[in-house]
């Protein structure tokens, strides 16, 4: 079992990186491997809409996203975090999410009928973490939804959405115990969800046999 943490900020040791890592650290089960991915370390272009992935579910753009696809596919869940940049996610996070397009499947004759390879493979889970500087949630804009909406469409059930306000400077998060508690709770809930899923799979096998 595996959980990927995805950081959409380029600030190394910034608020997003810290909170995503804390959520990963809340996962204590030794059978669940965790890995933090800092998008700023990868060159990832946005989707070009070439439809080259249509029949293979594989993106044809040969950039660093190719290093991440196998890890995304093997992970049971992702913890995805972005700071708010002008009421929205960062451009790194946007490009990353766009490149999940190859996982979507549309009916040949009716594009209103769609599924995703994650759905076909049994569904996955996600935690969404969004961060902003201002103290009014409206100034966070669409940051959380810009991550949760596409993920839900891609077959990830978002088990928790954490919105943290009033974080500006790099270390601000360290003074915010409530933020740390919230992401830890979210990470724990994700862990419990994955374990429940595994246990149910095992029981179901016995029941079916
Ligand atoms: C280009 C840019 C745009 C920003 N836009 C917003 C905004 O619309 N609303 C807000 O509350 N904070 C905004 N911020 C503040 C960041 O969301 C905030 O500093 C956050 O804590 C940065 O997280 P990080 O340390 O993970 O990079 C913006 C910061 C930058 C650099």
mmCIF file of C-alpha atoms and ligand atoms in Angstrom, residues 9-11 14-17 83-88 131-134 139-140 167-170, ligand 1:
data_model
loop_
_atom_site.group_PDB
_atom_site.id
_atom_site.type_symbol
_atom_site.label_atom_id
_atom_site.label_comp_id
_atom_site.label_asym_id
_atom_site.label_seq_id
_atom_site.Cartn_x
_atom_site.Cartn_y
_atom_site.Cartn_z
ATOM 1 C CA UNK A 9 4.467 25.148 -3.989
ATOM 2 C CA UNK A 10 7.995 25.913 -5.179
ATOM 3 C CA UNK A 11 8.984 27.114 -1.725
ATOM 4 C CA UNK A 14 7.304 26.280 2.833
ATOM 5 C CA UNK A 15 3.900 25.956 4.472
ATOM 6 C CA UNK A 16 2.457 23.537 1.929
ATOM 7 C CA UNK A 17 5.475 21.230 1.988
ATOM 8 C CA UNK A 83 -0.925 27.381 -1.738
ATOM 9 C CA UNK A 84 -3.385 29.904 -3.129
ATOM 10 C CA UNK A 85 -1.968 31.915 -5.999
ATOM 11 C CA UNK A 86 -4.495 34.526 -7.116
ATOM 12 C CA UNK A 87 -7.522 32.634 -5.768
ATOM 13 C CA UNK A 88 -6.432 29.387 -7.372
ATOM 14 C CA UNK A 131 -3.410 27.244 2.091
ATOM 15 C CA UNK A 132 -3.727 31.011 1.870
ATOM 16 C CA UNK A 133 -2.444 34.170 3.439
ATOM 17 C CA UNK A 134 -5.662 36.057 4.092
ATOM 18 C CA UNK A 139 -9.713 35.049 -0.492
ATOM 19 C CA UNK A 140 -8.746 31.404 -0.902
ATOM 20 C CA UNK A 167 -0.216 31.501 6.527
ATOM 21 C CA UNK A 168 2.134 33.842 4.694
ATOM 22 C CA UNK A 169 5.825 33.500 5.473
ATOM 23 C CA UNK A 170 7.662 30.202 5.090
HETATM 24 C C1 LIG B 1 1.891 34.800 -6.699
HETATM 25 C C2 LIG B 1 1.183 34.710 -5.357
HETATM 26 C C3 LIG B 1 -0.182 34.870 -5.315
HETATM 27 C C4 LIG B 1 -0.862 34.756 -4.080
HETATM 28 N N1 LIG B 1 -2.227 34.876 -4.070
HETATM 29 C C5 LIG B 1 -2.898 34.752 -2.890
HETATM 30 C C6 LIG B 1 -4.325 34.900 -2.838
HETATM 31 O O1 LIG B 1 -5.008 35.069 -3.855
HETATM 32 N N2 LIG B 1 -4.941 34.794 -1.630
HETATM 33 C C7 LIG B 1 -4.229 34.591 -0.463
HETATM 34 O O2 LIG B 1 -4.832 34.549 0.612
HETATM 35 N N3 LIG B 1 -2.882 34.405 -0.490
HETATM 36 C C8 LIG B 1 -2.205 34.493 -1.662
HETATM 37 N N4 LIG B 1 -0.827 34.317 -1.697
HETATM 38 C C9 LIG B 1 -0.101 33.953 -0.441
HETATM 39 C C10 LIG B 1 0.267 32.448 -0.347
HETATM 40 O O3 LIG B 1 -0.860 31.625 -0.587
HETATM 41 C C11 LIG B 1 0.834 32.157 1.049
HETATM 42 O O4 LIG B 1 1.992 32.925 1.257
HETATM 43 C C12 LIG B 1 1.143 30.689 1.304
HETATM 44 O O5 LIG B 1 1.374 30.492 2.685
HETATM 45 C C13 LIG B 1 2.368 30.205 0.538
HETATM 46 O O6 LIG B 1 2.532 28.819 0.804
HETATM 47 P P1 LIG B 1 3.963 28.082 0.635
HETATM 48 O O7 LIG B 1 4.822 28.514 1.818
HETATM 49 O O8 LIG B 1 3.646 26.656 0.670
HETATM 50 O O9 LIG B 1 4.530 28.508 -0.676
HETATM 51 C C14 LIG B 1 -0.135 34.473 -2.898
HETATM 52 C C15 LIG B 1 1.280 34.347 -2.969
HETATM 53 C C16 LIG B 1 1.926 34.462 -4.172
HETATM 54 C C17 LIG B 1 3.436 34.302 -4.214
#
